[in-house]
Amino acid sequence: MNRDKTYCPIGFFDSGYGGLTVLKEVMQTLPQYDYVYLGDNARAPYGSRSFESVYEYTLECVQKLFNMGCELIILACNTASAKALRTIQQKDLPGISPSKRVLGVIRPTTEVVKNYTKTNHIGLLATQGTVTSQSYPIELHKFAPEIQVFQQACPMWVPLIESGAANTPGADYFLETDIRQLLDQSSQIDTVILGCTHYPLLLSKIKKHLPPHVSIVMQGEIIAKSLQDYLQRHPEIENKCSKNGEVRFYTTDSAEQFSKQAAQFFGKEVKAEHIAV
Ligand code: DGL
């Protein structure tokens, strides 16, 4: 672990590989900063876990990232953003260090989604945990009460991706079924949010099952833009972030396995280290 006092990377957390789809976009927009990625692969997926477990695991990983020197952490995981973010921000952070920040991915997504829809009927594809939390309808209601959100949990999608089975015909069955169930909720849905950072890996298959007029909202670019704005608005945080353009990857499971699979999410070679939480 780096003990250099000037090392202050921006931390990215996900239950597994999904957050890499966000980090990839962030690093294209903001290449100057240092980044550290932590995937809790040993305990993934989080999607069907209880509120208590997701909160406990997320907090442990957040603490780990703070110990590595992070002042700012992005929960690049909708499930953790839905189930753990608010409690960490309100209950834990003041005791850990009031100057540190933890941000999620749901709010920035809901802030821009009204730019995509004309019918105000939006579909959400996400994990069971994110759907049950009602975080998307609650957040969206604050900015755009005229928008109706139709949600569909896709409990098999993350396990299919994490097990490397995303491109099998079996995956098509689950995608088709879940997408049909979403579209059956309203014929006016013209925008679908991929509300799980793993799902961009399924994009070509998702497109096959959605009518061509439906816009697909992915979070990578949205989070990159929103982080850029955040850093501009918060010089007290931005000044602390170290700027060597370096990235490190950690996983709570096998580093070898992570390095092998991560490239398809990140778009280039990844060399990970194991870390215990
Ligand atoms: N990438 C996580 C999300 O955005 C996946 C959750 C899981 O581990 O099931 O929700």
mmCIF file of C-alpha atoms and ligand atoms in Angstrom:
data_model
loop_
_atom_site.group_PDB
_atom_site.id
_atom_site.type_symbol
_atom_site.label_atom_id
_atom_site.label_comp_id
_atom_site.label_asym_id
_atom_site.label_seq_id
_atom_site.Cartn_x
_atom_site.Cartn_y
_atom_site.Cartn_z
ATOM 1 C CA MET A 1 0.000 0.000 0.000
ATOM 2 C CA ASN A 2 1.239 3.476 -0.842
ATOM 3 C CA ARG A 3 2.202 5.503 2.219
ATOM 4 C CA ASP A 4 3.335 8.606 0.358
ATOM 5 C CA LYS A 5 1.499 11.486 2.074
ATOM 6 C CA THR A 6 0.963 13.367 -1.178
ATOM 7 C CA TYR A 7 -0.751 10.345 -2.796
ATOM 8 C CA CYS A 8 -4.458 11.135 -2.832
ATOM 9 C CA PRO A 9 -6.238 9.110 -5.506
ATOM 10 C CA ILE A 10 -9.951 9.295 -6.276
ATOM 11 C CA GLY A 11 -11.438 6.023 -5.054
ATOM 12 C CA PHE A 12 -13.865 3.933 -7.107
ATOM 13 C CA PHE A 13 -15.816 1.136 -5.526
ATOM 14 C CA ASP A 14 -18.050 -1.587 -6.916
ATOM 15 C CA SER A 15 -19.181 -5.024 -5.775
ATOM 16 C CA GLY A 16 -17.102 -6.447 -8.631
ATOM 17 C CA TYR A 17 -16.167 -5.416 -12.154
ATOM 18 C CA GLY A 18 -19.082 -3.126 -13.067
ATOM 19 C CA GLY A 19 -17.576 0.092 -11.741
ATOM 20 C CA LEU A 20 -14.798 -0.273 -14.293
ATOM 21 C CA THR A 21 -17.273 0.789 -17.000
ATOM 22 C CA VAL A 22 -17.588 4.083 -15.113
ATOM 23 C CA LEU A 23 -13.902 4.491 -14.259
ATOM 24 C CA LYS A 24 -13.020 3.977 -17.934
ATOM 25 C CA GLU A 25 -15.147 6.992 -18.956
ATOM 26 C CA VAL A 26 -13.984 9.094 -16.005
ATOM 27 C CA MET A 27 -10.344 8.525 -16.897
ATOM 28 C CA GLN A 28 -10.994 9.635 -20.465
ATOM 29 C CA THR A 29 -12.548 12.882 -19.258
ATOM 30 C CA LEU A 30 -10.203 13.470 -16.311
ATOM 31 C CA PRO A 31 -6.915 11.704 -17.131
ATOM 32 C CA GLN A 32 -4.796 13.904 -14.885
ATOM 33 C CA TYR A 33 -5.887 12.445 -11.539
ATOM 34 C CA ASP A 34 -4.732 9.317 -9.693
ATOM 35 C CA TYR A 35 -7.347 6.606 -9.248
ATOM 36 C CA VAL A 36 -7.719 3.521 -7.147
ATOM 37 C CA TYR A 37 -10.362 0.903 -7.893
ATOM 38 C CA LEU A 38 -11.619 -1.609 -5.366
ATOM 39 C CA GLY A 39 -13.878 -4.477 -6.434
ATOM 40 C CA ASP A 40 -15.386 -6.589 -3.671
ATOM 41 C CA ASN A 41 -15.475 -9.640 -5.940
ATOM 42 C CA ALA A 42 -15.234 -12.068 -3.023
ATOM 43 C CA ARG A 43 -18.723 -10.981 -1.897
ATOM 44 C CA ALA A 44 -20.296 -10.092 -5.275
ATOM 45 C CA PRO A 45 -22.998 -9.901 -6.373
ATOM 46 C CA TYR A 46 -24.586 -7.452 -3.951
ATOM 47 C CA GLY A 47 -27.849 -7.186 -5.884
ATOM 48 C CA SER A 48 -29.883 -9.685 -3.893
ATOM 49 C CA ARG A 49 -28.267 -9.034 -0.497
ATOM 50 C CA SER A 50 -29.983 -7.360 2.452
ATOM 51 C CA PHE A 51 -29.690 -3.670 3.241
ATOM 52 C CA GLU A 52 -27.531 -4.551 6.286
ATOM 53 C CA SER A 53 -25.047 -6.661 4.308
ATOM 54 C CA VAL A 54 -24.670 -4.146 1.469
ATOM 55 C CA TYR A 55 -24.175 -1.340 3.969
ATOM 56 C CA GLU A 56 -21.659 -3.300 6.078
ATOM 57 C CA TYR A 57 -19.604 -4.469 3.059
ATOM 58 C CA THR A 58 -19.665 -1.066 1.392
ATOM 59 C CA LEU A 59 -18.552 0.695 4.569
ATOM 60 C CA GLU A 60 -15.649 -1.732 4.987
ATOM 61 C CA CYS A 61 -14.494 -1.047 1.438
ATOM 62 C CA VAL A 62 -14.917 2.699 1.862
ATOM 63 C CA GLN A 63 -12.730 2.557 5.004
ATOM 64 C CA LYS A 64 -10.128 0.597 3.045
ATOM 65 C CA LEU A 65 -10.076 3.243 0.310
ATOM 66 C CA PHE A 66 -9.745 6.018 2.895
ATOM 67 C CA ASN A 67 -6.783 4.115 4.399
ATOM 68 C CA MET A 68 -5.171 4.131 0.954
ATOM 69 C CA GLY A 69 -5.231 7.924 0.979
ATOM 70 C CA CYS A 70 -8.531 8.726 -0.771
ATOM 71 C CA GLU A 71 -10.368 11.901 0.198
ATOM 72 C CA LEU A 72 -13.110 11.378 -2.379
ATOM 73 C CA ILE A 73 -14.782 8.071 -3.194
ATOM 74 C CA ILE A 74 -17.343 7.278 -5.879
ATOM 75 C CA LEU A 75 -19.634 4.333 -5.222
ATOM 76 C CA ALA A 76 -19.677 3.195 -8.858
ATOM 77 C CA CYS A 77 -22.357 0.687 -7.942
ATOM 78 C CA ASN A 78 -26.074 1.451 -7.999
ATOM 79 C CA THR A 79 -26.877 -1.169 -5.398
ATOM 80 C CA ALA A 80 -24.394 0.317 -2.924
ATOM 81 C CA SER A 81 -25.506 3.849 -3.853
ATOM 82 C CA ALA A 82 -29.122 2.813 -3.204
ATOM 83 C CA LYS A 83 -28.590 0.915 0.017
ATOM 84 C CA ALA A 84 -25.489 2.295 1.730
ATOM 85 C CA LEU A 85 -24.650 5.798 0.498
ATOM 86 C CA ARG A 86 -27.105 7.843 2.548
ATOM 87 C CA THR A 87 -26.190 6.090 5.833
ATOM 88 C CA ILE A 88 -22.459 6.398 5.182
ATOM 89 C CA GLN A 89 -22.811 10.099 4.327
ATOM 90 C CA GLN A 90 -25.030 10.970 7.264
ATOM 91 C CA LYS A 91 -23.999 8.554 10.012
ATOM 92 C CA ASP A 92 -20.435 7.392 9.374
ATOM 93 C CA LEU A 93 -18.570 10.167 7.580
ATOM 94 C CA PRO A 94 -18.860 12.796 10.328
ATOM 95 C CA GLY A 95 -17.109 10.352 12.703
ATOM 96 C CA ILE A 96 -14.506 9.130 10.189
ATOM 97 C CA SER A 97 -13.518 12.561 8.885
ATOM 98 C CA PRO A 98 -15.894 15.418 8.081
ATOM 99 C CA SER A 99 -13.663 16.580 5.208
ATOM 100 C CA LYS A 100 -13.862 13.301 3.271
ATOM 101 C CA ARG A 101 -16.540 12.714 0.660
ATOM 102 C CA VAL A 102 -18.425 9.697 -0.675
ATOM 103 C CA LEU A 103 -20.653 10.154 -3.752
ATOM 104 C CA GLY A 104 -22.973 7.798 -5.599
ATOM 105 C CA VAL A 105 -24.180 7.243 -9.152
ATOM 106 C CA ILE A 106 -27.959 7.454 -8.836
ATOM 107 C CA ARG A 107 -28.436 11.152 -8.260
ATOM 108 C CA PRO A 108 -26.260 12.303 -11.208
ATOM 109 C CA THR A 109 -28.175 9.892 -13.441
ATOM 110 C CA THR A 110 -31.583 11.147 -12.358
ATOM 111 C CA GLU A 111 -30.415 14.750 -12.823
ATOM 112 C CA VAL A 112 -29.935 14.316 -16.573
ATOM 113 C CA VAL A 113 -32.505 11.713 -17.508
ATOM 114 C CA LYS A 114 -35.235 14.228 -18.299
ATOM 115 C CA ASN A 115 -33.089 15.353 -21.257
ATOM 116 C CA TYR A 116 -33.693 12.004 -22.927
ATOM 117 C CA THR A 117 -37.440 11.429 -22.640
ATOM 118 C CA LYS A 118 -40.290 12.976 -24.596
ATOM 119 C CA THR A 119 -43.078 10.781 -23.215
ATOM 120 C CA ASN A 120 -41.955 11.094 -19.558
ATOM 121 C CA HIS A 121 -42.236 7.304 -19.299
ATOM 122 C CA ILE A 122 -38.857 5.923 -18.290
ATOM 123 C CA GLY A 123 -37.796 2.330 -17.794
ATOM 124 C CA LEU A 124 -35.199 1.216 -15.279
ATOM 125 C CA LEU A 125 -33.289 -2.047 -15.557
ATOM 126 C CA ALA A 126 -31.377 -2.719 -12.324
ATOM 127 C CA THR A 127 -30.613 -5.209 -9.576
ATOM 128 C CA GLN A 128 -33.294 -6.388 -7.172
ATOM 129 C CA GLY A 129 -31.717 -4.266 -4.417
ATOM 130 C CA THR A 130 -31.788 -1.053 -6.445
ATOM 131 C CA VAL A 131 -35.379 -1.641 -7.546
ATOM 132 C CA THR A 132 -36.622 -2.518 -4.054
ATOM 133 C CA SER A 133 -34.954 0.561 -2.556
ATOM 134 C CA GLN A 134 -37.128 2.793 -4.817
ATOM 135 C CA SER A 135 -34.121 5.130 -5.016
ATOM 136 C CA TYR A 136 -34.642 6.028 -8.684
ATOM 137 C CA PRO A 137 -38.338 6.988 -8.410
ATOM 138 C CA ILE A 138 -37.631 8.880 -5.161
ATOM 139 C CA GLU A 139 -34.678 10.831 -6.590
ATOM 140 C CA LEU A 140 -36.391 11.491 -9.924
ATOM 141 C CA HIS A 141 -39.468 12.795 -8.217
ATOM 142 C CA LYS A 142 -37.320 15.606 -6.724
ATOM 143 C CA PHE A 143 -36.184 16.933 -10.128
ATOM 144 C CA ALA A 144 -38.945 15.870 -12.443
ATOM 145 C CA PRO A 145 -42.208 14.874 -10.754
ATOM 146 C CA GLU A 146 -43.826 14.590 -14.183
ATOM 147 C CA ILE A 147 -41.676 11.553 -15.010
ATOM 148 C CA GLN A 148 -43.033 8.074 -14.350
ATOM 149 C CA VAL A 149 -40.496 5.323 -13.681
ATOM 150 C CA PHE A 150 -41.227 1.711 -14.563
ATOM 151 C CA GLN A 151 -38.773 -0.653 -12.901
ATOM 152 C CA GLN A 152 -37.660 -4.161 -13.724
ATOM 153 C CA ALA A 153 -35.260 -6.166 -11.562
ATOM 154 C CA CYS A 154 -32.868 -8.365 -13.534
ATOM 155 C CA PRO A 155 -31.465 -10.737 -10.891
ATOM 156 C CA MET A 156 -29.652 -12.989 -13.356
ATOM 157 C CA TRP A 157 -27.777 -10.355 -15.326
ATOM 158 C CA VAL A 158 -24.873 -9.655 -12.936
ATOM 159 C CA PRO A 159 -24.258 -13.374 -12.201
ATOM 160 C CA LEU A 160 -24.241 -14.020 -15.976
ATOM 161 C CA ILE A 161 -21.691 -11.255 -16.534
ATOM 162 C CA GLU A 162 -19.492 -12.093 -13.540
ATOM 163 C CA SER A 163 -19.373 -15.763 -14.553
ATOM 164 C CA GLY A 164 -18.324 -14.898 -18.105
ATOM 165 C CA ALA A 165 -21.608 -16.181 -19.591
ATOM 166 C CA ALA A 166 -22.820 -12.818 -20.967
ATOM 167 C CA ASN A 167 -22.422 -13.880 -24.580
ATOM 168 C CA THR A 168 -24.119 -17.248 -24.368
ATOM 169 C CA PRO A 169 -27.582 -17.978 -25.829
ATOM 170 C CA GLY A 170 -28.750 -18.641 -22.243
ATOM 171 C CA ALA A 171 -28.138 -14.959 -21.451
ATOM 172 C CA ASP A 172 -30.537 -13.977 -24.263
ATOM 173 C CA TYR A 173 -33.365 -15.816 -22.570
ATOM 174 C CA PHE A 174 -33.060 -13.759 -19.363
ATOM 175 C CA LEU A 175 -32.520 -10.486 -21.207
ATOM 176 C CA GLU A 176 -35.508 -10.996 -23.447
ATOM 177 C CA THR A 177 -37.785 -12.007 -20.561
ATOM 178 C CA ASP A 178 -36.789 -9.084 -18.302
ATOM 179 C CA ILE A 179 -36.923 -6.485 -21.063
ATOM 180 C CA ARG A 180 -40.332 -7.744 -22.189
ATOM 181 C CA GLN A 181 -41.613 -7.476 -18.619
ATOM 182 C CA LEU A 182 -40.349 -3.906 -18.448
ATOM 183 C CA LEU A 183 -41.924 -2.875 -21.751
ATOM 184 C CA ASP A 184 -45.210 -4.555 -20.813
ATOM 185 C CA GLN A 185 -45.552 -2.032 -17.966
ATOM 186 C CA SER A 186 -46.029 0.888 -20.390
ATOM 187 C CA SER A 187 -46.176 1.142 -24.159
ATOM 188 C CA GLN A 188 -44.915 4.739 -23.889
ATOM 189 C CA ILE A 189 -41.455 4.000 -22.485
ATOM 190 C CA ASP A 190 -39.013 5.877 -24.737
ATOM 191 C CA THR A 191 -35.941 5.841 -22.466
ATOM 192 C CA VAL A 192 -34.333 3.017 -20.529
ATOM 193 C CA ILE A 193 -31.717 3.551 -17.829
ATOM 194 C CA LEU A 194 -29.135 0.813 -17.425
ATOM 195 C CA GLY A 195 -29.180 1.247 -13.644
ATOM 196 C CA CYS A 196 -26.382 -1.170 -12.907
ATOM 197 C CA THR A 197 -22.789 -0.467 -13.836
ATOM 198 C CA HIS A 198 -22.337 -4.023 -15.098
ATOM 199 C CA TYR A 199 -25.000 -3.746 -17.791
ATOM 200 C CA PRO A 200 -23.019 -1.845 -20.474
ATOM 201 C CA LEU A 201 -21.329 -5.215 -21.040
ATOM 202 C CA LEU A 202 -24.683 -6.475 -22.326
ATOM 203 C CA LEU A 203 -25.349 -3.457 -24.542
ATOM 204 C CA SER A 204 -25.382 -5.212 -27.907
ATOM 205 C CA LYS A 205 -27.808 -7.838 -26.610
ATOM 206 C CA ILE A 206 -29.977 -5.239 -24.836
ATOM 207 C CA LYS A 207 -30.252 -3.257 -28.097
ATOM 208 C CA LYS A 208 -31.473 -6.388 -29.856
ATOM 209 C CA HIS A 209 -34.426 -6.657 -27.483
ATOM 210 C CA LEU A 210 -35.400 -2.968 -27.278
ATOM 211 C CA PRO A 211 -37.319 -1.134 -30.032
ATOM 212 C CA PRO A 212 -34.954 1.161 -31.985
ATOM 213 C CA HIS A 213 -36.725 4.381 -30.894
ATOM 214 C CA VAL A 214 -35.914 3.730 -27.201
ATOM 215 C CA SER A 215 -32.900 5.708 -25.911
ATOM 216 C CA ILE A 216 -30.516 3.778 -23.682
ATOM 217 C CA VAL A 217 -28.957 5.746 -20.820
ATOM 218 C CA MET A 218 -25.582 4.459 -19.602
ATOM 219 C CA GLN A 219 -23.875 5.949 -16.608
ATOM 220 C CA GLY A 220 -20.185 6.169 -17.554
ATOM 221 C CA GLU A 221 -20.258 9.484 -19.406
ATOM 222 C CA ILE A 222 -22.863 10.935 -17.061
ATOM 223 C CA ILE A 223 -20.732 10.227 -13.998
ATOM 224 C CA ALA A 224 -17.592 11.531 -15.728
ATOM 225 C CA LYS A 225 -19.292 14.838 -16.496
ATOM 226 C CA SER A 226 -20.821 15.109 -13.064
ATOM 227 C CA LEU A 227 -17.486 14.396 -11.345
ATOM 228 C CA GLN A 228 -15.826 17.040 -13.488
ATOM 229 C CA ASP A 229 -18.480 19.567 -12.395
ATOM 230 C CA TYR A 230 -18.151 18.471 -8.771
ATOM 231 C CA LEU A 231 -14.375 18.971 -8.756
ATOM 232 C CA GLN A 232 -14.789 22.413 -10.313
ATOM 233 C CA ARG A 233 -17.299 23.379 -7.648
ATOM 234 C CA HIS A 234 -15.208 21.947 -4.794
ATOM 235 C CA PRO A 235 -11.643 23.267 -5.041
ATOM 236 C CA GLU A 236 -11.025 22.235 -1.407
ATOM 237 C CA ILE A 237 -11.329 18.585 -2.549
ATOM 238 C CA GLU A 238 -9.834 19.057 -6.014
ATOM 239 C CA ASN A 239 -6.661 20.612 -4.597
ATOM 240 C CA LYS A 240 -6.036 17.544 -2.465
ATOM 241 C CA CYS A 241 -6.348 15.051 -5.342
ATOM 242 C CA SER A 242 -2.932 13.937 -6.594
ATOM 243 C CA LYS A 243 -2.318 14.262 -10.307
ATOM 244 C CA ASN A 244 0.105 11.710 -11.728
ATOM 245 C CA GLY A 245 -2.392 10.072 -14.088
ATOM 246 C CA GLU A 246 -1.927 6.722 -12.349
ATOM 247 C CA VAL A 247 -4.442 3.964 -11.673
ATOM 248 C CA ARG A 248 -4.297 0.958 -9.325
ATOM 249 C CA PHE A 249 -6.716 -1.928 -9.081
ATOM 250 C CA TYR A 250 -7.541 -4.007 -6.014
ATOM 251 C CA THR A 251 -9.897 -6.916 -5.561
ATOM 252 C CA THR A 252 -10.998 -8.797 -2.469
ATOM 253 C CA ASP A 253 -10.882 -12.036 -4.500
ATOM 254 C CA SER A 254 -8.255 -13.542 -6.803
ATOM 255 C CA ALA A 255 -6.026 -10.901 -8.415
ATOM 256 C CA GLU A 256 -5.262 -13.244 -11.287
ATOM 257 C CA GLN A 257 -8.928 -13.823 -12.068
ATOM 258 C CA PHE A 258 -9.700 -10.104 -11.759
ATOM 259 C CA SER A 259 -6.875 -9.128 -14.110
ATOM 260 C CA LYS A 260 -8.092 -11.695 -16.633
ATOM 261 C CA GLN A 261 -11.728 -10.563 -16.653
ATOM 262 C CA ALA A 262 -11.421 -6.847 -15.978
ATOM 263 C CA ALA A 263 -10.103 -5.889 -19.407
ATOM 264 C CA GLN A 264 -13.494 -6.435 -21.059
ATOM 265 C CA PHE A 265 -15.055 -3.869 -18.674
ATOM 266 C CA PHE A 266 -12.167 -1.423 -18.679
ATOM 267 C CA GLY A 267 -11.219 -1.673 -22.338
ATOM 268 C CA LYS A 268 -7.531 -2.269 -21.698
ATOM 269 C CA GLU A 269 -5.204 -4.448 -19.708
ATOM 270 C CA VAL A 270 -5.623 -4.432 -15.938
ATOM 271 C CA LYS A 271 -3.109 -5.652 -13.403
ATOM 272 C CA ALA A 272 -4.798 -6.091 -10.040
ATOM 273 C CA GLU A 273 -3.607 -6.834 -6.523
ATOM 274 C CA HIS A 274 -5.473 -8.763 -3.877
ATOM 275 C CA ILE A 275 -6.529 -6.907 -0.771
ATOM 276 C CA ALA A 276 -8.306 -8.189 2.344
ATOM 277 C CA VAL A 277 -11.043 -6.048 3.895
HETATM 278 N N1 DGL B 1 -22.547 -2.878 -10.461
HETATM 279 C C1 DGL B 1 -23.482 -3.087 -9.411
HETATM 280 C C2 DGL B 1 -24.628 -2.074 -9.562
HETATM 281 O O1 DGL B 1 -24.450 -1.068 -10.238
HETATM 282 C C3 DGL B 1 -23.825 -4.547 -9.388
HETATM 283 C C4 DGL B 1 -24.516 -4.994 -8.195
HETATM 284 C C5 DGL B 1 -24.332 -6.429 -7.829
HETATM 285 O O2 DGL B 1 -23.247 -6.780 -7.362
HETATM 286 O O3 DGL B 1 -25.309 -7.171 -7.937
HETATM 287 O O4 DGL B 1 -25.707 -2.220 -9.023
#
